Tab-separated table of C-alpha atoms and ligand atoms in Angstrom:
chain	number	residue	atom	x	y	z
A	202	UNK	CA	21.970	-21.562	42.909
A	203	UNK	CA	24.702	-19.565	40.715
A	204	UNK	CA	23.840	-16.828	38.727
A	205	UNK	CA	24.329	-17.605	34.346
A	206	UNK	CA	28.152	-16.622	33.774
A	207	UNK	CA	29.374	-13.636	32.835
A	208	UNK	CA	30.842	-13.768	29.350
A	209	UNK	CA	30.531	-9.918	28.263
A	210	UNK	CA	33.347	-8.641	26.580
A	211	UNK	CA	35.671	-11.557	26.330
A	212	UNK	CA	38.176	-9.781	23.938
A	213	UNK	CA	40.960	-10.296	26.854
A	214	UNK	CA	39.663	-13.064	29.210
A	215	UNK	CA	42.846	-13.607	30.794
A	216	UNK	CA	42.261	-9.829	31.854
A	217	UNK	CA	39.233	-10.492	33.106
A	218	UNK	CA	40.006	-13.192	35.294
A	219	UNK	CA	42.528	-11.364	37.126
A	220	UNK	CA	40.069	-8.613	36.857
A	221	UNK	CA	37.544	-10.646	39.274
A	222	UNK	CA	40.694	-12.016	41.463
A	223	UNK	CA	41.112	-15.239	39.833
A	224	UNK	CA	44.159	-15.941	37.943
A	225	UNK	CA	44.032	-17.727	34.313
A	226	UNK	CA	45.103	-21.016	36.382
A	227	UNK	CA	42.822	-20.746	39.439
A	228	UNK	CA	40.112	-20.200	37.025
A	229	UNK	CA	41.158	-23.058	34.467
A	230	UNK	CA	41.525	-25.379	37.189
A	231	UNK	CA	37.872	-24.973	38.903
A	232	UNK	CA	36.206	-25.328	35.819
A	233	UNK	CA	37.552	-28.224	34.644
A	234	UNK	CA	37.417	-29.248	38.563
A	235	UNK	CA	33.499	-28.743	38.627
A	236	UNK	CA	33.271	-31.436	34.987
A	237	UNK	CA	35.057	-33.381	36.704
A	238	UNK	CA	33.397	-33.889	39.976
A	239	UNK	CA	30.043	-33.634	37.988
A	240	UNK	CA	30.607	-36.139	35.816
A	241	UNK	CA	32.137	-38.843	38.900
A	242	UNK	CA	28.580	-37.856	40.614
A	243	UNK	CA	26.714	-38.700	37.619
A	244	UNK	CA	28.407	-42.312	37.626
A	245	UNK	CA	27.519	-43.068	41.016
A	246	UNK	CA	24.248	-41.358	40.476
A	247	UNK	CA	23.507	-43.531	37.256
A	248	UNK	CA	24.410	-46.686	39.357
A	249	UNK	CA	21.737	-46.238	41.654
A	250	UNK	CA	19.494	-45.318	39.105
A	251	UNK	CA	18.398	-41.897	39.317
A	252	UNK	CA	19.195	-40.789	35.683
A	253	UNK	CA	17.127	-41.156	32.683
A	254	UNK	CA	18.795	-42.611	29.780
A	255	UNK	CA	22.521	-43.192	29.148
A	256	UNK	CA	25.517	-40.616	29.799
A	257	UNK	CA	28.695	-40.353	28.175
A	258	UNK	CA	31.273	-38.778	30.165
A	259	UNK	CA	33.821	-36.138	28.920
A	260	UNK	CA	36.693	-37.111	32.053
A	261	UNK	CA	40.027	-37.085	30.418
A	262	UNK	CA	39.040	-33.998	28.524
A	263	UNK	CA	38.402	-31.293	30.403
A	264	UNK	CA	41.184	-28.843	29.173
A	265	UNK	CA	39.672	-29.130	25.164
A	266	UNK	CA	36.537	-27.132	26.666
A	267	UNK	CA	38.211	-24.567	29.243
A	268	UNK	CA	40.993	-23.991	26.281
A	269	UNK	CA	38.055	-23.031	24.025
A	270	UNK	CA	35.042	-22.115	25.291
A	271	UNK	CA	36.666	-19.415	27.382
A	272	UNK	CA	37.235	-17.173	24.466
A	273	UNK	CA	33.418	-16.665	23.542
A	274	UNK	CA	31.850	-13.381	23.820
A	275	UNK	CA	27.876	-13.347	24.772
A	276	UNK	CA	26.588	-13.674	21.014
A	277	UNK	CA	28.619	-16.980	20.239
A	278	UNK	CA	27.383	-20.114	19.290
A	279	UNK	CA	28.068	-23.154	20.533
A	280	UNK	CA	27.173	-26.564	18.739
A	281	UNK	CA	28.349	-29.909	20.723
A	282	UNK	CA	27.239	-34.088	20.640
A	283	UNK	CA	26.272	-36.332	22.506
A	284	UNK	CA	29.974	-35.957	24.874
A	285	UNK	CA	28.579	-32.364	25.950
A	286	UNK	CA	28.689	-32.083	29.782
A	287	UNK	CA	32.182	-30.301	29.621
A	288	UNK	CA	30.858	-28.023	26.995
A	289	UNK	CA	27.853	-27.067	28.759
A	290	UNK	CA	29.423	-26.351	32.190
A	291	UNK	CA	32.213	-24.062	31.055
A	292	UNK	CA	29.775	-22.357	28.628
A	293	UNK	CA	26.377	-21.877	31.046
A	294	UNK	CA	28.194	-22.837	34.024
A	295	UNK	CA	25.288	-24.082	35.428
A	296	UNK	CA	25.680	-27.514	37.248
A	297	UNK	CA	21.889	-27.221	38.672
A	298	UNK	CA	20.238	-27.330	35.383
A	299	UNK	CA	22.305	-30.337	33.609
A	300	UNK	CA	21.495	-32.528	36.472
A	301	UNK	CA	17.697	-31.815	36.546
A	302	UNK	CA	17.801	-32.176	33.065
A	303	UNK	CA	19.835	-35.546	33.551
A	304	UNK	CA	17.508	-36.804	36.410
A	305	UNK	CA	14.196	-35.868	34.210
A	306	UNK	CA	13.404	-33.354	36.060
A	307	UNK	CA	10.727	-30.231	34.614
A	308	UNK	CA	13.305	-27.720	35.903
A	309	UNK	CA	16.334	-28.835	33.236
A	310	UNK	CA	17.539	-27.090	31.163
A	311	UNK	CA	15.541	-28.481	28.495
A	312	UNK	CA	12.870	-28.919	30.742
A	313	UNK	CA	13.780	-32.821	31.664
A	314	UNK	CA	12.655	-34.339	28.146
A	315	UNK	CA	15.930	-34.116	26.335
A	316	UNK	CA	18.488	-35.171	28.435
A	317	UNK	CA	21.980	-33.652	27.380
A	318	UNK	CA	21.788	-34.915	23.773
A	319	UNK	CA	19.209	-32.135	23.040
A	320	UNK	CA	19.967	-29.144	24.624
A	321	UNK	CA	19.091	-26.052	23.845
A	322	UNK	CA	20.236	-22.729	26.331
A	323	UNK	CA	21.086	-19.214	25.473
A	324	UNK	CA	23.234	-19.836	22.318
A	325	UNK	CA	24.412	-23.316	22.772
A	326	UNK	CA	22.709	-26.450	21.355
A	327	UNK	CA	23.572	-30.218	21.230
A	328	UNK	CA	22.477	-33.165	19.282
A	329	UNK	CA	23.266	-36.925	19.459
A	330	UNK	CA	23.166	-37.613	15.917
A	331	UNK	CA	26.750	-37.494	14.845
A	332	UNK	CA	28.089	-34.485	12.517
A	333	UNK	CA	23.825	-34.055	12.274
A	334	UNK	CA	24.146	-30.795	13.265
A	335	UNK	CA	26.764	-29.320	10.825
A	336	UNK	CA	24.831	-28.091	8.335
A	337	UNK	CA	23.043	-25.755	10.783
A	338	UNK	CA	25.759	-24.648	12.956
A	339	UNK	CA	27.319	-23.277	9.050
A	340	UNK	CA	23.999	-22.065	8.628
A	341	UNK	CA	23.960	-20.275	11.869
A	342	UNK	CA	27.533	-18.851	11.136
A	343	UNK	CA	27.030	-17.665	7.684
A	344	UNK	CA	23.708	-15.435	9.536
A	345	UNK	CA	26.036	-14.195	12.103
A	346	UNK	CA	28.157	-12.875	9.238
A	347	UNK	CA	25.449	-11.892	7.391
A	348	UNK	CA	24.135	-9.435	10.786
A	349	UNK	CA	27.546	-8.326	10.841
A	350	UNK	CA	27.501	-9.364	14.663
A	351	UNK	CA	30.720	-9.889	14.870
A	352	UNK	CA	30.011	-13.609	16.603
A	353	UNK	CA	31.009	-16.455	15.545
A	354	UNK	CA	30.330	-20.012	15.762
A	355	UNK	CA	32.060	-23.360	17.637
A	356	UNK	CA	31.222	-26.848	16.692
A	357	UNK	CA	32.513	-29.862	18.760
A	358	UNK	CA	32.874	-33.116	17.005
A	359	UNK	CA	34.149	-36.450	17.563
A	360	UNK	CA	37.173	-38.245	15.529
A	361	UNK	CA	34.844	-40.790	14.622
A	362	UNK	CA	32.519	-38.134	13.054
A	363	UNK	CA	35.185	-36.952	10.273
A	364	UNK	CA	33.542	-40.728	9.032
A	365	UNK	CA	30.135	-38.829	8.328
A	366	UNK	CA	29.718	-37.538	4.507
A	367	UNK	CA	27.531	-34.513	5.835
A	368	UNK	CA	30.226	-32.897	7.663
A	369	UNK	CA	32.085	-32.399	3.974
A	370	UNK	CA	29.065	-31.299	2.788
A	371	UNK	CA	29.396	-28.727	5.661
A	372	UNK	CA	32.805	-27.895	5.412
A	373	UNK	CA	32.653	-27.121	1.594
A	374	UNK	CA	29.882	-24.355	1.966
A	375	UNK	CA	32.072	-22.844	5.109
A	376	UNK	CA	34.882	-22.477	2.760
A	377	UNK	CA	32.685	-21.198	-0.128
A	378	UNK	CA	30.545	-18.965	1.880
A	379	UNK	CA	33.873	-17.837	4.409
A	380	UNK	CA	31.528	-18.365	7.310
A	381	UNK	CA	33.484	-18.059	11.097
A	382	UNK	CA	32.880	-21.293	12.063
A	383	UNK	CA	35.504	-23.275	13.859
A	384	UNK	CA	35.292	-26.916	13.792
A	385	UNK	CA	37.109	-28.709	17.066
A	386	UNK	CA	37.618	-32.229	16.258
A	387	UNK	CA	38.654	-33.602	19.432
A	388	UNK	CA	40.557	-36.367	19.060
A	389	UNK	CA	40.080	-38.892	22.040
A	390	UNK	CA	41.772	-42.016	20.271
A	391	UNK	CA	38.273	-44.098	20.071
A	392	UNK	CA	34.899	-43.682	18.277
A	393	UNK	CA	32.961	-45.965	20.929
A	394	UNK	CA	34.596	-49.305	20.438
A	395	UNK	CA	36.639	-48.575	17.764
A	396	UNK	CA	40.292	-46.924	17.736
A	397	UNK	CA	41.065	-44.723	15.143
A	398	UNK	CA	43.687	-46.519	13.740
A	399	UNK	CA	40.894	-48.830	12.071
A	400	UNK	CA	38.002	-46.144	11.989
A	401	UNK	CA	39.881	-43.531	9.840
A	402	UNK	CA	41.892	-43.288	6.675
A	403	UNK	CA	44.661	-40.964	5.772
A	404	UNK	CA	45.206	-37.333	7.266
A	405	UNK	CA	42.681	-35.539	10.192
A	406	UNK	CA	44.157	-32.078	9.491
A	407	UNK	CA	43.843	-32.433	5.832
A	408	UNK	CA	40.280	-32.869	5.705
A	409	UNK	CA	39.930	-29.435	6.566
A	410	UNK	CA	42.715	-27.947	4.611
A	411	UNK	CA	41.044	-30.112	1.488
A	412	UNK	CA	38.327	-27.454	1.279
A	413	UNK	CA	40.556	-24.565	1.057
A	414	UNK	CA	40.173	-24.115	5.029
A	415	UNK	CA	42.663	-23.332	7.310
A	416	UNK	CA	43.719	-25.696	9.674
A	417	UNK	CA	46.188	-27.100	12.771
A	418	UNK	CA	46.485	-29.608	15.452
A	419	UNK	CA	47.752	-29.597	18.618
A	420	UNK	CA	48.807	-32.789	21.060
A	421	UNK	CA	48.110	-31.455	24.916
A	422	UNK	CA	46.040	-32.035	27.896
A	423	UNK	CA	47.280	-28.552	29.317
A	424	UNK	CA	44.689	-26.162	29.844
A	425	UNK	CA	46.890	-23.231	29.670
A	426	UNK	CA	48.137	-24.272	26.421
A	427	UNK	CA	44.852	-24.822	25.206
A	428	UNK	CA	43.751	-21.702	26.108
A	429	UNK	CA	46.662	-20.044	24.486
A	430	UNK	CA	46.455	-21.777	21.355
A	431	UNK	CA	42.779	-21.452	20.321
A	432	UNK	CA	43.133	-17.862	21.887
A	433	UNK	CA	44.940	-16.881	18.320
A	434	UNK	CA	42.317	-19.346	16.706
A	435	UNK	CA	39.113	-17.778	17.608
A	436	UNK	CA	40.644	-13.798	17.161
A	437	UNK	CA	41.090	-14.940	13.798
A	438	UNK	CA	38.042	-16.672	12.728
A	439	UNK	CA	35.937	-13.632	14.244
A	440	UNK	CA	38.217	-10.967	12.544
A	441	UNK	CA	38.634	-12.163	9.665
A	442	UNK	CA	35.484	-13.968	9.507
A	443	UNK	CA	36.350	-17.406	7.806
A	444	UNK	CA	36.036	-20.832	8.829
A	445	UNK	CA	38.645	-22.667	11.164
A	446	UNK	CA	39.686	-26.368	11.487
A	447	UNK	CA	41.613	-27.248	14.402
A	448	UNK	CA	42.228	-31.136	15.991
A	449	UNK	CA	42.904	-31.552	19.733
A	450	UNK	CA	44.497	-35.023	19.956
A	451	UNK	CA	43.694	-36.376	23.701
A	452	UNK	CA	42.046	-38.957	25.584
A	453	UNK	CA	39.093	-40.181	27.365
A	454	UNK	CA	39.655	-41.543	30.448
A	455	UNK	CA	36.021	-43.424	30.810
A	456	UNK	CA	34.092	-45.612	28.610
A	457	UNK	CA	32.155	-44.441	25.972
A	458	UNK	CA	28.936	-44.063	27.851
A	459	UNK	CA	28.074	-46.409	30.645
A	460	UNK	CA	30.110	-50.142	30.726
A	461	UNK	CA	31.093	-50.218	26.958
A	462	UNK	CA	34.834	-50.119	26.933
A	463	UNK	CA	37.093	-52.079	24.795
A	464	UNK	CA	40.577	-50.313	25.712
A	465	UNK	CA	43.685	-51.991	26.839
A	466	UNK	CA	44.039	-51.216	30.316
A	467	UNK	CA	48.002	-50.388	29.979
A	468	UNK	CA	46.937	-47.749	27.492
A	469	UNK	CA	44.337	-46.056	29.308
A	470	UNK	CA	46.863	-45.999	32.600
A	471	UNK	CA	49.242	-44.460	29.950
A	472	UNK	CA	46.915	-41.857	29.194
A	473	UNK	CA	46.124	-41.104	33.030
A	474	UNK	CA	49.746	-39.807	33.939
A	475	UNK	CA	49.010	-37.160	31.261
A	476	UNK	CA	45.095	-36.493	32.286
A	477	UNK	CA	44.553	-32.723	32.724
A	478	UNK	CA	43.465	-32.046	36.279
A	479	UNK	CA	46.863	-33.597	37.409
A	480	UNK	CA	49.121	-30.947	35.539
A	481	UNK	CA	46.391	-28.076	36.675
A	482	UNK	CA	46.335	-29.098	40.455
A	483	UNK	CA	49.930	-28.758	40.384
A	484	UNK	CA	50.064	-24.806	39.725
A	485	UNK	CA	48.015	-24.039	42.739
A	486	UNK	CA	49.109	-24.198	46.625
A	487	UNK	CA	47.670	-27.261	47.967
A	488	UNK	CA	45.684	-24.874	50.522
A	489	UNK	CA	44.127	-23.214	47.404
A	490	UNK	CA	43.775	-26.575	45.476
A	491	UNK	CA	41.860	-27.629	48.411
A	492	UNK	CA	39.749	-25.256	48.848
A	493	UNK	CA	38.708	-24.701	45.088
A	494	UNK	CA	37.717	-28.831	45.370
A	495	UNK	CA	35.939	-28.485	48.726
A	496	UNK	CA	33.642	-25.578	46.778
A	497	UNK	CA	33.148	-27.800	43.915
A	498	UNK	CA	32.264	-30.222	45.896
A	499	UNK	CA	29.626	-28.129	47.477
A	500	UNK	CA	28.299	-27.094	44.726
A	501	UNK	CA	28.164	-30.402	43.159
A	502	UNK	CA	25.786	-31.558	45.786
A	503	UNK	CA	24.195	-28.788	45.951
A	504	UNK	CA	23.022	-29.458	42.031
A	505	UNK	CA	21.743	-33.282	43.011
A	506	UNK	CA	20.207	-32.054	46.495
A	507	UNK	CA	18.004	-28.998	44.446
A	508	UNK	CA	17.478	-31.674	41.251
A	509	UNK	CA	16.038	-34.236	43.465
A	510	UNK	CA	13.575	-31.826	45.089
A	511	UNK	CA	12.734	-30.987	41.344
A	512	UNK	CA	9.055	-31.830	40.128
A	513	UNK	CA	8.968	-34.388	37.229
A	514	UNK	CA	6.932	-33.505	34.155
A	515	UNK	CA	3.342	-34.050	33.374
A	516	UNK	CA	1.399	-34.590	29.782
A	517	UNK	CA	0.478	-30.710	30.462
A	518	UNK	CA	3.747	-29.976	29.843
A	519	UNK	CA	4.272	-31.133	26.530
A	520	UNK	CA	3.587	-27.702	24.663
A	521	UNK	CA	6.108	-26.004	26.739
A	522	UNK	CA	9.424	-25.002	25.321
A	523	UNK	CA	8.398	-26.245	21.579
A	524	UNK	CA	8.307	-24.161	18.498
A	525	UNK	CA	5.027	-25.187	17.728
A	526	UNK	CA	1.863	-26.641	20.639
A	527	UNK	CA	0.453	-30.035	19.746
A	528	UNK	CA	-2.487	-30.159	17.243
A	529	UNK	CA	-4.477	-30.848	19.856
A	530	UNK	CA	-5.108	-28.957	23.189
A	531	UNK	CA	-4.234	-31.757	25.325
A	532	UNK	CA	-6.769	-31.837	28.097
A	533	UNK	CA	-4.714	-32.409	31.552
A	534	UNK	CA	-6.838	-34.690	33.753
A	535	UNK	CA	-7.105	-35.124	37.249
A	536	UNK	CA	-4.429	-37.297	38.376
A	537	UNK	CA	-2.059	-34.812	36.198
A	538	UNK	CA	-3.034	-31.785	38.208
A	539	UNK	CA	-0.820	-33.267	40.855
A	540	UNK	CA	2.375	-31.969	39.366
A	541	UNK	CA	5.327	-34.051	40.070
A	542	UNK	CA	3.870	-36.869	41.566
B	232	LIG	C1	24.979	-40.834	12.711
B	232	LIG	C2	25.275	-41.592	13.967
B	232	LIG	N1	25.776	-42.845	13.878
B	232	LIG	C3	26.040	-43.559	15.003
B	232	LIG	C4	25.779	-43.009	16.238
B	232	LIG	C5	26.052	-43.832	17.510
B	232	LIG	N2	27.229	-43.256	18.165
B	232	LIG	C6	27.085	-42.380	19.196
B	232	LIG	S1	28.556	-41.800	19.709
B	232	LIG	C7	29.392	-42.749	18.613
B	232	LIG	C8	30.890	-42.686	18.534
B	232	LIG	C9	31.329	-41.270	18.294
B	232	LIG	O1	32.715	-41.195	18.205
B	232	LIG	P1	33.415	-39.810	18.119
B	232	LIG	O2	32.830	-38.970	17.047
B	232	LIG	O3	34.881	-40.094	18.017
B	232	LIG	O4	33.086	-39.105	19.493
B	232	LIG	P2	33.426	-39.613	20.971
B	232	LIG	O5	32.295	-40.511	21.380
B	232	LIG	O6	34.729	-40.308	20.905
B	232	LIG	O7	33.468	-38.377	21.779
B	232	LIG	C10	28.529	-43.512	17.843
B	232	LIG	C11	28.948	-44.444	16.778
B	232	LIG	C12	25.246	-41.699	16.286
B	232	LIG	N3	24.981	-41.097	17.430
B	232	LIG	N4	25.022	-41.010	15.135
């Protein structure tokens, strides 16, 4: 299984992809190749039942999280929702553990009882509830400022989220407090079965800007553009240490999580010509395109094959990985001795 990835000193990661002998593009277009084939997996996987729960894909918008999350140093923070696959593999790069996690397994990343609306690995965290978590990714900001780490924080959230009263609430003490936080609202058109159009009044951008926050858009499903763009972003929130508001308008190319779509059909077709991996394939040599999807797809099913051998939980496992044990010692008995059965 792969080793965590190497995020280090990140000050120049173009650099440091060419360092390693990948260029920006090679790199760009594996990681968004590995969501990609991850997430198709987890479809057919889900449709023969092997996951736990529901799953709500992030296909369409692979280049928000390559064009981001490639800029973090080691001490970061990353905060994302319930659409958190993408996230998670460019950040831990760890297919393995998501899909244990996703199949129940003890072996997730969260140890199979959270599924990927609760994890929690090295510095990045999700949670379902929407905008739930802004208050303590501003929280977790103003300490990094406070240590003088030099870190900062990211926060993912949902156009349908800028409809949740805590996130202002959150936004105002990031401007007060000048906390480096950057907010990514990515804008995928649809809050479930709703389009934006009828979910949200007025402007996105100036939302952010309302609070005495700086903020931008940007329309684009290239990764390289992406990258470029919150490149600038990110060297200013962590140098000058404030707060950052920045909208990605794009699209997602699946349902919301499992069957639930309500889209026209001509417009998601519209959207496809535009999806990311298209533009990304196009840079390579179709030898090296190839061969970066014949290792994905290796490692791909390599995560199910390993996650599938993968021992579910037992009761005694219930104090692991928790702040605090249960009250009670619970007392395994016999038939949970067998672990995994
Ligand atoms: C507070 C809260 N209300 C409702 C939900 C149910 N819910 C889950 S995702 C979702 C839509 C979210 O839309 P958006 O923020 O645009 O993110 P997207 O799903 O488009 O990525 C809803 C209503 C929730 N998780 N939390």
């Amino acid at each position: 299984m792969s080793q965590p990835v190497e995020r280090g000193d990140i000050a120049n990661p173009r650099a440091r992809f060419e360092r390693d002998g990948r260029p920006l593009r090679t790199k760009l277009f594996e990681q968004m190749m590995l969501i990609r084939r991850f997430e198709e997996r987890l479809l057919e996987l889900f449709g023969e039942g092997e996951l736990f729960g529901t799953t709500h894909c992030y296909i369409g918008q692979e280049a928000d999280a390559v064009g981001v999350i490639n800029h973090l140093q080691d001490g970061d923070i990353i905060f994302s929702n319930h659409r958190c696959h993408g996230h998670f593999l460019v950040y831990g790069d760890r297919p393995e553990l998501l899909m244990a996690e996703l199949m129940g397994r003890v072996t997730g990343v969260v140890g199979g009882r959270g599924g990927s609306q609760h994890i929690c690995f090295e510095n990045f965290y999700t949670n379902g509830i929407q905008g739930g978590f802004m208050p303590t990714v501003t929280g977790m900001a103003l300490a990094e400022k406070m240590k003088g780490s030099g870190n900062i924080a990211v926060a993912f959230i949902g156009d349908g989220t800028l409809g949740q009263g805590v996130l202002y609430e959150a936004l105002n003490m990031a401007s007060l407090w000048s906390v480096p936080l950057l907010v990514v609202v990515e804008n995928n058109r649809w809050a479930q079965s709703t389009p934006v159009e009828r979910e949200l009044a007025g402007d996105m951008v100036a939302r952010g800007r309302a609070f005495g926050i700086d903020a931008g858009e940007i329309d684009s499903t290239d990764a390289e553009e992406l990258f470029g763009h919150f490149g600038d972003i990110i060297a200013k929130v962590r140098n000058e240490q404030r707060p950052h508001f920045e909208v990605i308008h794009t699209y997602r190319l699946c349902h919301h999580s499992k069957s639930d779509d309500m889209r026209p059909e001509e417009e998601i077709e519209r959207f496809r010509k535009d999806e990311p991996l298209i533009g990304a394939r196009a840079w390579l040599d179709e030898d090296e395109a190839r061969a970066i999807e014949a290792r994905i797809e290796a490692r791909v099913e390599a995560a199910v094959r390993w996650s599938r051998e993968q021992p579910f939980p037992t009761p005694r496992h219930l104090d692991e990985r928790v702040a605090r044990p249960a009250p009670m010692a619970f007392e395994a008995s016999a038939s949970d001795a067998g672990e995994g059965a």
